[in-house]
Coordinates of C-alpha atoms in Angstrom, one line a residue:
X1305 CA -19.1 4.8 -20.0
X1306 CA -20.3 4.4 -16.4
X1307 CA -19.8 0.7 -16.7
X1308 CA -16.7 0.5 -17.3
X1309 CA -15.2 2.9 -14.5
X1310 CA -14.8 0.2 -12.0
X1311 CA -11.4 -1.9 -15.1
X1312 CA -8.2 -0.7 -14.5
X1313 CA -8.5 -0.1 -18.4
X1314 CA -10.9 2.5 -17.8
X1315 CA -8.0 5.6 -18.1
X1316 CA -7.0 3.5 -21.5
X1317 CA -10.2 3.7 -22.6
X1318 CA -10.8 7.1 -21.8
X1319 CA -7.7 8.5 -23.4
X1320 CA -8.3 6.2 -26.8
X1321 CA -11.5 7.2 -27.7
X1322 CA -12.3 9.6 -30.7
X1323 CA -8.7 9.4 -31.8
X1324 CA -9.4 7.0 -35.0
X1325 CA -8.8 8.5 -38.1
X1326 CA -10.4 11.4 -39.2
X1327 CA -12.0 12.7 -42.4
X1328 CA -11.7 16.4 -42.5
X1329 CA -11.2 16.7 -45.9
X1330 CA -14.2 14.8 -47.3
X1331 CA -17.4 16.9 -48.7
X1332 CA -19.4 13.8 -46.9
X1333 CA -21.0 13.8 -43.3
X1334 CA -19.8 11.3 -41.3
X1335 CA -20.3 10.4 -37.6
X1336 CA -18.0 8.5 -35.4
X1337 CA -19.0 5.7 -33.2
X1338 CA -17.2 3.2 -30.5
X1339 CA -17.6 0.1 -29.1
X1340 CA -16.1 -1.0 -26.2
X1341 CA -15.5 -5.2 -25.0
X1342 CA -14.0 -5.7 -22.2
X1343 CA -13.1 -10.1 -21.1
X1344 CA -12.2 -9.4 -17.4
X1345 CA -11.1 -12.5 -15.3
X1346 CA -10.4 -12.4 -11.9
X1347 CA -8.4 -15.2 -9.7
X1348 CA -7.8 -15.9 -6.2
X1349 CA -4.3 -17.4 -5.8
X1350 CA -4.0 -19.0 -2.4
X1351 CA 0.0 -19.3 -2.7
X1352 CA 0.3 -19.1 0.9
X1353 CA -2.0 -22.5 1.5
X1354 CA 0.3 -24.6 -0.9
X1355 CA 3.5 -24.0 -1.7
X1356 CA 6.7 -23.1 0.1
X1357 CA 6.6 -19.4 -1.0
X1358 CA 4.2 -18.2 1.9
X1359 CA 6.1 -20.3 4.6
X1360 CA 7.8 -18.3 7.4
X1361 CA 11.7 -17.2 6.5
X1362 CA 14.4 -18.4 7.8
X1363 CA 15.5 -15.2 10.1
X1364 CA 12.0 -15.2 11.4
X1365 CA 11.8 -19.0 11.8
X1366 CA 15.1 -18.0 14.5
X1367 CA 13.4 -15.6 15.8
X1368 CA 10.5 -18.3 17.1
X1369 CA 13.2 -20.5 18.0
X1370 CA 14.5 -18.5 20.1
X1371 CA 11.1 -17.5 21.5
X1372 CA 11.2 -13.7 21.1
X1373 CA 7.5 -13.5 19.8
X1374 CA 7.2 -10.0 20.5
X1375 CA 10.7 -9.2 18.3
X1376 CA 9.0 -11.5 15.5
X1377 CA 5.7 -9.2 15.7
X1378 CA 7.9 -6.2 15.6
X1379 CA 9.5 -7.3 12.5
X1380 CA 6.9 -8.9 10.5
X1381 CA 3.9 -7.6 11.6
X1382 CA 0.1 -9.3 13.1
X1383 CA -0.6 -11.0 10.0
X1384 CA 0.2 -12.7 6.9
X1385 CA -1.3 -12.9 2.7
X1386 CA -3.3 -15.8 3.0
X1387 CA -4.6 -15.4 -0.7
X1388 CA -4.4 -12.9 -3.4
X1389 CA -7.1 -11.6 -6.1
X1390 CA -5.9 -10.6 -9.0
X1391 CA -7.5 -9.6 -12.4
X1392 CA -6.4 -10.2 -15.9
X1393 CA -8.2 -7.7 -18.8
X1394 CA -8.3 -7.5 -22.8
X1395 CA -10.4 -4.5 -23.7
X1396 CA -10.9 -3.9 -27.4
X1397 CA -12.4 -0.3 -28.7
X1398 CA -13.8 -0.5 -32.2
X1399 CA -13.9 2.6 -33.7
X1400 CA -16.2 3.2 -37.4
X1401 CA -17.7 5.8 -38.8
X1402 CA -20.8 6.0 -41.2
X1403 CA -23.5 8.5 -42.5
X1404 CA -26.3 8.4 -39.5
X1405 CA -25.6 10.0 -36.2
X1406 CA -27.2 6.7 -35.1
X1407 CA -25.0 3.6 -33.5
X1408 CA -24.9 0.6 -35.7
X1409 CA -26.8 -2.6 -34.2
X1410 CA -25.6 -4.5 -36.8
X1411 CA -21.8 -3.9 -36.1
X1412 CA -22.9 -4.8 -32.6
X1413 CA -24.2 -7.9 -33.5
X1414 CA -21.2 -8.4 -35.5
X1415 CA -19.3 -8.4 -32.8
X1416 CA -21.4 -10.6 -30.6
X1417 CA -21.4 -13.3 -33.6
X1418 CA -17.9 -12.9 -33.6
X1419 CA -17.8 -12.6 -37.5
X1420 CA -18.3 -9.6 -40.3
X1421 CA -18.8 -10.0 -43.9
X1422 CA -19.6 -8.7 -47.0
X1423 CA -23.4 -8.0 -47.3
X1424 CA -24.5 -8.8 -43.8
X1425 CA -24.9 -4.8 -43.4
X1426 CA -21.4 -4.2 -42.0
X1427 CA -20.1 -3.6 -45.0
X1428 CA -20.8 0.3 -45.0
X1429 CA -18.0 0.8 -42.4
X1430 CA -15.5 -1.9 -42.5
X1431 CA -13.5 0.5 -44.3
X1432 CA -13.4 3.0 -41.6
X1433 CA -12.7 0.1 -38.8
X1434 CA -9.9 0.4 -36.0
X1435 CA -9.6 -1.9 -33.8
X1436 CA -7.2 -1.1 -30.4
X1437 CA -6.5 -3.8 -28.5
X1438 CA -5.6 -3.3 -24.4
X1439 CA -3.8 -6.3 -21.9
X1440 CA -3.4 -5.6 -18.7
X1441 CA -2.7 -8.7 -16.4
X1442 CA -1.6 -10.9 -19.1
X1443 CA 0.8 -13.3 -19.3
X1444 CA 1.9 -15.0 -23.3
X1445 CA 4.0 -17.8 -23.4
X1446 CA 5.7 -19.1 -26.2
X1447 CA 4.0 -21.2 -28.6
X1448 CA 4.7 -22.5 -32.4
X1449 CA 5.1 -19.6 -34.8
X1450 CA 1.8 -21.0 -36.2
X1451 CA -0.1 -20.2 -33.4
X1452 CA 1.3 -17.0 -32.3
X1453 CA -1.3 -14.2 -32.2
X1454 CA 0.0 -12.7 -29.2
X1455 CA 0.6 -9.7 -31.1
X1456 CA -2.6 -8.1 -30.0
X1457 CA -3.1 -6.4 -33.9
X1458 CA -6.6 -7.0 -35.2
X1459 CA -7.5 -5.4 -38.9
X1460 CA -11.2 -7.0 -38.4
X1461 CA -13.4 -8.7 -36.5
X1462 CA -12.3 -12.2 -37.9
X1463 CA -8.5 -11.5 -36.8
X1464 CA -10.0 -9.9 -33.3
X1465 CA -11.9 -13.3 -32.4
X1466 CA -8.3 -14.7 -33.1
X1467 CA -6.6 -12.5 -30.9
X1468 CA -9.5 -12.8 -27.9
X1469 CA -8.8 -17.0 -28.0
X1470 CA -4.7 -16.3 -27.8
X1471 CA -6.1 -13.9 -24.9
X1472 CA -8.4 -16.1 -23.0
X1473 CA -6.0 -19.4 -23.4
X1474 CA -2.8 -17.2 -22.0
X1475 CA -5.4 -16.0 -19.0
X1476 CA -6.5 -19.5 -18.0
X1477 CA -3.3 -21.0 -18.7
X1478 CA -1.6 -22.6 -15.4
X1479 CA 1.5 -21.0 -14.7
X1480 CA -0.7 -17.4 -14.9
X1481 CA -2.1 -18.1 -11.7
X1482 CA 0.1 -15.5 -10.2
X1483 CA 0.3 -12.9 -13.1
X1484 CA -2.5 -10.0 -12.9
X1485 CA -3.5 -6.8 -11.4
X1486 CA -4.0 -6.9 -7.6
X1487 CA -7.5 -6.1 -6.5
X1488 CA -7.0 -7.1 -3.1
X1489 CA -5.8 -9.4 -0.6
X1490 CA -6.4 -11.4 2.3
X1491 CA -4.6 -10.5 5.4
X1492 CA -5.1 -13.4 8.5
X1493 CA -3.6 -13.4 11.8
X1494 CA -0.1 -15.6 12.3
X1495 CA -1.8 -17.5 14.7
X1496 CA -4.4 -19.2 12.0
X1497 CA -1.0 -20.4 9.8
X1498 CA -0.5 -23.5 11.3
X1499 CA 3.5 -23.5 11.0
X1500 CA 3.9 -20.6 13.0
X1501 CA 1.0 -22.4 15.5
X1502 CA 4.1 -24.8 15.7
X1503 CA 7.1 -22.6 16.3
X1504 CA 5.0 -20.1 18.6
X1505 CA 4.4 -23.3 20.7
X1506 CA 0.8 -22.9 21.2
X1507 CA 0.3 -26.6 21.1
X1508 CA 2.6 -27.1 24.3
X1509 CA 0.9 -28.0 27.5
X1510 CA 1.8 -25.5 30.2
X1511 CA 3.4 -26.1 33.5
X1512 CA 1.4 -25.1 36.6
X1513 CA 3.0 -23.7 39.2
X1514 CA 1.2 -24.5 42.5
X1515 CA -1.6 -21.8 42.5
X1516 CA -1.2 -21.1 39.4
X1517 CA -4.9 -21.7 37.1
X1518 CA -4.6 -23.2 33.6
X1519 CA -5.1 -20.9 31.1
X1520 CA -6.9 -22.5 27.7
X1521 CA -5.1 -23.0 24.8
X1522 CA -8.3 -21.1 22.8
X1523 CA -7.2 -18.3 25.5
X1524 CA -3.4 -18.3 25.1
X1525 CA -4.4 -17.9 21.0
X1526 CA -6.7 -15.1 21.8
X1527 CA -4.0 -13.6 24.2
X1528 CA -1.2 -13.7 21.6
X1529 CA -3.9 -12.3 18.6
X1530 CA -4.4 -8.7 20.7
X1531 CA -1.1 -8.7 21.6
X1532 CA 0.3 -8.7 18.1
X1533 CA -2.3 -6.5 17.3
X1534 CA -1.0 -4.3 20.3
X1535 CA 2.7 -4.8 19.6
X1536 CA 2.3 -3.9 15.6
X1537 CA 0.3 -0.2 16.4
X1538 CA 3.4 0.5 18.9
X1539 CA 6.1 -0.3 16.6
X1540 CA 4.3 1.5 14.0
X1541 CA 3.6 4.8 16.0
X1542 CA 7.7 4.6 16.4
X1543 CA 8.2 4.0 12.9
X1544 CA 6.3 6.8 11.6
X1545 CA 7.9 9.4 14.3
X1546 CA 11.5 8.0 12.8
X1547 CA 10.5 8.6 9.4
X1548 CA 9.1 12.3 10.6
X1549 CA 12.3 12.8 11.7
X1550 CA 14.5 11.6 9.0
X1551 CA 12.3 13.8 6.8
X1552 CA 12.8 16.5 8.9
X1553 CA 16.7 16.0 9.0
X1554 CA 17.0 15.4 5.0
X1555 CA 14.7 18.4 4.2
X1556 CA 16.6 21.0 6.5
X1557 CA 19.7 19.7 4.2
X1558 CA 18.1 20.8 1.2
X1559 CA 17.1 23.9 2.7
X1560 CA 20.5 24.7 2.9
X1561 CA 22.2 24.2 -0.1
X1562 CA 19.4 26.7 -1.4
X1563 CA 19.9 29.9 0.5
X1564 CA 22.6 30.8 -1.4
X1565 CA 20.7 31.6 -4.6
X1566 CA 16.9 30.9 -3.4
X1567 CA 16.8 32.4 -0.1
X1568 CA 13.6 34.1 -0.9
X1569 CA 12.1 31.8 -3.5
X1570 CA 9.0 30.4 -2.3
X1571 CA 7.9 26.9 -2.2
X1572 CA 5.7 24.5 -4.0
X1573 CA 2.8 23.3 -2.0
X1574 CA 2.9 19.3 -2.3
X1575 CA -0.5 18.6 -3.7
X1576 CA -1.1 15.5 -2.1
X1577 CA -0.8 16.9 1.3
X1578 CA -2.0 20.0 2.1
X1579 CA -3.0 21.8 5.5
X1580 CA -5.4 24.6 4.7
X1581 CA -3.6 26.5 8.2
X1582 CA -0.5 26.9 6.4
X1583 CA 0.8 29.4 4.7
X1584 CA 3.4 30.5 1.6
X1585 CA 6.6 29.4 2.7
X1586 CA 10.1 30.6 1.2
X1587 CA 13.5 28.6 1.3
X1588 CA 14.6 31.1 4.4
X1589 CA 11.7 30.9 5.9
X1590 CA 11.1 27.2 6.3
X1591 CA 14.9 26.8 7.0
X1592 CA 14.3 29.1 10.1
X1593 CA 11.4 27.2 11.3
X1594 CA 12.8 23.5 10.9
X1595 CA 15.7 24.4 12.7
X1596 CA 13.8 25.7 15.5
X1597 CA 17.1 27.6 17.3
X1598 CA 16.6 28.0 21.0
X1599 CA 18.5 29.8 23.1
X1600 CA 19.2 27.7 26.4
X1601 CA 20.1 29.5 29.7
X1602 CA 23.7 27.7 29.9
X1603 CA 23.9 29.5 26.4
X1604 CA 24.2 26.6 24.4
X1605 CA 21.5 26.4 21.1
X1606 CA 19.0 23.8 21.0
X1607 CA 17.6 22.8 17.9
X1608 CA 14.3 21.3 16.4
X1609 CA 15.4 17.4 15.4
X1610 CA 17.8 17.2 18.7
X1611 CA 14.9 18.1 20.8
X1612 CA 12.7 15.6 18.8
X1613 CA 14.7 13.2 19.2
X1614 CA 15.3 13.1 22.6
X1615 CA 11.2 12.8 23.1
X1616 CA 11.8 10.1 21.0
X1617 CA 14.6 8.1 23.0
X1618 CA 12.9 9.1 26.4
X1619 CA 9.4 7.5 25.0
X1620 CA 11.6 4.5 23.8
X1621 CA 13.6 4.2 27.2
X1622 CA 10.3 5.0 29.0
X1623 CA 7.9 3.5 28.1
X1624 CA 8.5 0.7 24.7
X1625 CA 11.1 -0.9 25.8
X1626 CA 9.7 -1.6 29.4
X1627 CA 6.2 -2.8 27.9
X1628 CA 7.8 -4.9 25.0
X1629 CA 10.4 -6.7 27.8
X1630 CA 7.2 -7.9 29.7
X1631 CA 6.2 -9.8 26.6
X1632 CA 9.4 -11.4 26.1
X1633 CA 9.5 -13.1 29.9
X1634 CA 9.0 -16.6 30.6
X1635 CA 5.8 -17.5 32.4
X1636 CA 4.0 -21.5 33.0
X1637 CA 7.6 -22.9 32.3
X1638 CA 7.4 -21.0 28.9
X1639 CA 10.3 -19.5 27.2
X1640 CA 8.9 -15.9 26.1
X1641 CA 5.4 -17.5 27.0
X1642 CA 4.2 -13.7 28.9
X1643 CA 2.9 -12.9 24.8
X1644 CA 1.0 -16.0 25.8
X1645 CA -0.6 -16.1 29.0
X1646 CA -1.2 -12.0 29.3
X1647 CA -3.9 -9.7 27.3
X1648 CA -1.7 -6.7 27.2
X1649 CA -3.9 -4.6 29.4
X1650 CA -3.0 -6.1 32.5
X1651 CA 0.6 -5.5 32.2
X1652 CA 1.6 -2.8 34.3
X1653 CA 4.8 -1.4 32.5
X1654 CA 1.6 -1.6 28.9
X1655 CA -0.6 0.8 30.5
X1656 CA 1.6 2.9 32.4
X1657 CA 1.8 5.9 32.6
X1658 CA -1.3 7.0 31.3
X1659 CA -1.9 7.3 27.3
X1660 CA 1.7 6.2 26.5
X1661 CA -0.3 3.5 24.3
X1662 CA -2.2 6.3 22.0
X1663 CA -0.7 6.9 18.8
X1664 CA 1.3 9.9 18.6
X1665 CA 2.4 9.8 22.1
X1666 CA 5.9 11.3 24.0
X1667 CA 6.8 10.9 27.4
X1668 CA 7.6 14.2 29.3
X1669 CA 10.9 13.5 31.5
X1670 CA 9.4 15.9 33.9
X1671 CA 6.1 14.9 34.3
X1672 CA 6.9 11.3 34.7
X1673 CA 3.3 10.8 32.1
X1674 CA 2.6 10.5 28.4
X1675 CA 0.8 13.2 26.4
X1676 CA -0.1 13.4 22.7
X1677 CA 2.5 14.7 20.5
X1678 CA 0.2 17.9 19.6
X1679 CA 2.9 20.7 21.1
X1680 CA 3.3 23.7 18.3
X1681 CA 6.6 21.9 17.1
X1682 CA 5.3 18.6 17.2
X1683 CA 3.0 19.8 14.5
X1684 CA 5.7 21.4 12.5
X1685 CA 7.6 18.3 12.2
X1686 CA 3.9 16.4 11.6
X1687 CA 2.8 19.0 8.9
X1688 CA 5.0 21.7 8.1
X1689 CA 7.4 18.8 6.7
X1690 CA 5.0 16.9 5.3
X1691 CA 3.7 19.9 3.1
X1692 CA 6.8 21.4 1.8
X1693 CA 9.4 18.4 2.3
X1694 CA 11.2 17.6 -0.2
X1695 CA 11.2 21.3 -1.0
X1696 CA 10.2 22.4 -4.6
X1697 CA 10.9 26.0 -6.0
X1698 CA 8.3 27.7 -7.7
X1699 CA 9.1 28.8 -10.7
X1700 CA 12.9 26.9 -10.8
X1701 CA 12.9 24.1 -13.7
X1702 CA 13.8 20.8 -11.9

């Protein structure tokens, strides 16, 4: 079975065998045996290369007009799917039983030829044949009733070569090109797709400005690579503390409708995400936390999200919006050509204050700097959410 781990099937596989029929009321020993054929196809659909489905979309074709490169970044990321690998499966399990604990080469070969009959030593177990037949990836289309075997039933190996041609026609067949399971895909930087080349206007000559030095085009592509690059890990790091936060917001909600009747229920743990450092929580309990009440000295309450998100809008007004402004400025007689002519380092407003650029980062309105967001209720909001949120009570049927 260790070949076979690497198929999609495998689970199917897995789950299927040993279930054939059984004879538990026969005086004879028998012995069960499987077989397993896998016809595994994989194909690289380069959609994006020739036809209009991987050009750029009309809102972020505007957006290019308009030269705000850094807002298109924002929006649609550093790259794009160049091509697409996708695998199509059939996996058959033949299941037989006969009178030796020993595996039957001549039902293997049998299945190799592609053909069983009487008195070519199959015969013993053709009886106690099932054939299960797994697609995965595949895409029938409709043919003449006479040719239909798209059924997938096969009562011997005669009928399962049948069924394997139907298979392997449907999986070569032109319009499957884009039907499979996705193994992977190629992800390339805009600049390599020649119509945004066009719309970025990387082929446009630059005006010089007396003492100004011409900057490459090879240079300008590099420039606008790492700043994408930059651009996508900053609007990321913002996305991710929004989504914290709406989490946060959402799961306090919860919380609440559940005190009445579950104050002191405790909560599931969320398998998928567990920090060893935390504890059992009940409803009460996390309520209490998330809302994080603080007594202020103008005796007013602060709580947990409000203060979150006020690090958030300071980090925003701070620091994002003043580096992401740079990028869209003209520069050479450029509209928005700054994403252009600049490597993100040497803007000023990019690397000031000091580790406003690290992931995880909020600006302290005192300070006037950046520090990583690792204050005790920055990592409630990181993990103490993340654990519990949406809440689950143990021992309450959903």
């Amino acid at each position: 079975m260790s070949g076979v781990t690497k198929f999609p099937s495998y689970s199917w596989i897995v789950e299927n065998i040993g279930s054939g029929p059984s004879n538990a009321n026969s005086a004879e020993t028998t012995f069960q045996h499987s077989a397993v054929t896998i016809l595994s196809i994989d194909k690289y659909y380069g959609g994006v290369q020739r036809d209009t489905e991987g050009m750029i979309s009309p809102g972020a074709t505007n957006l290019l007009d308009a030269s705000q490169t850094a807002e298109f970044f924002a929006n649609c990321g550093p790259g794009f799917v160049r091509s697409v690998r996708r695998r199509s499966e059939v996996v058959s399990l033949f299941m037989y039983k006969t009178g030796s604990a020993e595996e039957s080469t001549n039902f293997e070969n049998a299945i190799r030829a592609g053909v069983a009959r009487q008195g070519d030593g199959t015969s013993q177990f053709l009886n106690t044949l099932v054939i299960k037949i797994k697609a995965l990836g595949v895409r029938f289309f409709q043919r003449t009733e006479s040719q239909r075997t798209e059924n997938l039933i096969a009562h011997d190996i005669n009928s399962y070569m049948k069924v394997m041609d139907s298979a392997s026609s449907a999986i070569l067949h032109t319009k499957s090109a884009s039907s499979g399971v996705v193994i992977s895909f190629e992800v390339i930087p805009w600049a390599h797709n020649m119509h945004f080349y066009g719309l970025a206007s990387l082929d446009l000559e630059l005006n010089m400005e007396s003492g100004q030095a011409n900057i490459p085009k090879a240079m300008r592509k590099m420039n606008l690579l790492a700043n994408s690059e930059f651009l996508a890990g900053l609007e990321y790091s913002i996305s991710s503390w929004m989504n914290d936060l709406a989490t946060l917001n959402s799961c306090v909600g919860e919380l609440r409708s559940m005190l009445g009747f579950h104050g002191e229920t405790l909560l599931v743990r969320r398998p998928d995400y567990t920090v060893p450092i935390i504890g059992a929580y009940t409803v009460r309990m996390l309520y209490e936390t998330l809302m994080g009440a603080q007594d202020l000295d103008n005796g007013n309450i602060s709580y947990l999200y409000t203060r979150q998100m006020s690090d958030l809008r300071q980090y925003t007004n701070n620091y994002y919006s003043q580096c992401v402004g740079v990028f869209e400025g003209d520069d050479y007689g450029l509209l928005g050509g700054k994403i252009q002519t600049t490597f993100w380092i040497d803007i000023q407003e990019c690397n000031t204050p000091e580790k406003c650029n690290y992931p995880l980062s909020y600006f302290d309105a005192i300070t006037g700097h950046c520090d990583t967001r690792t204050r005790p209720e920055d990592l409630i909001v990181r993990e103490l959410v993340q654990t519990y949120c949406s809440p689950i009570l143990q021992g309450v049927p959903i």
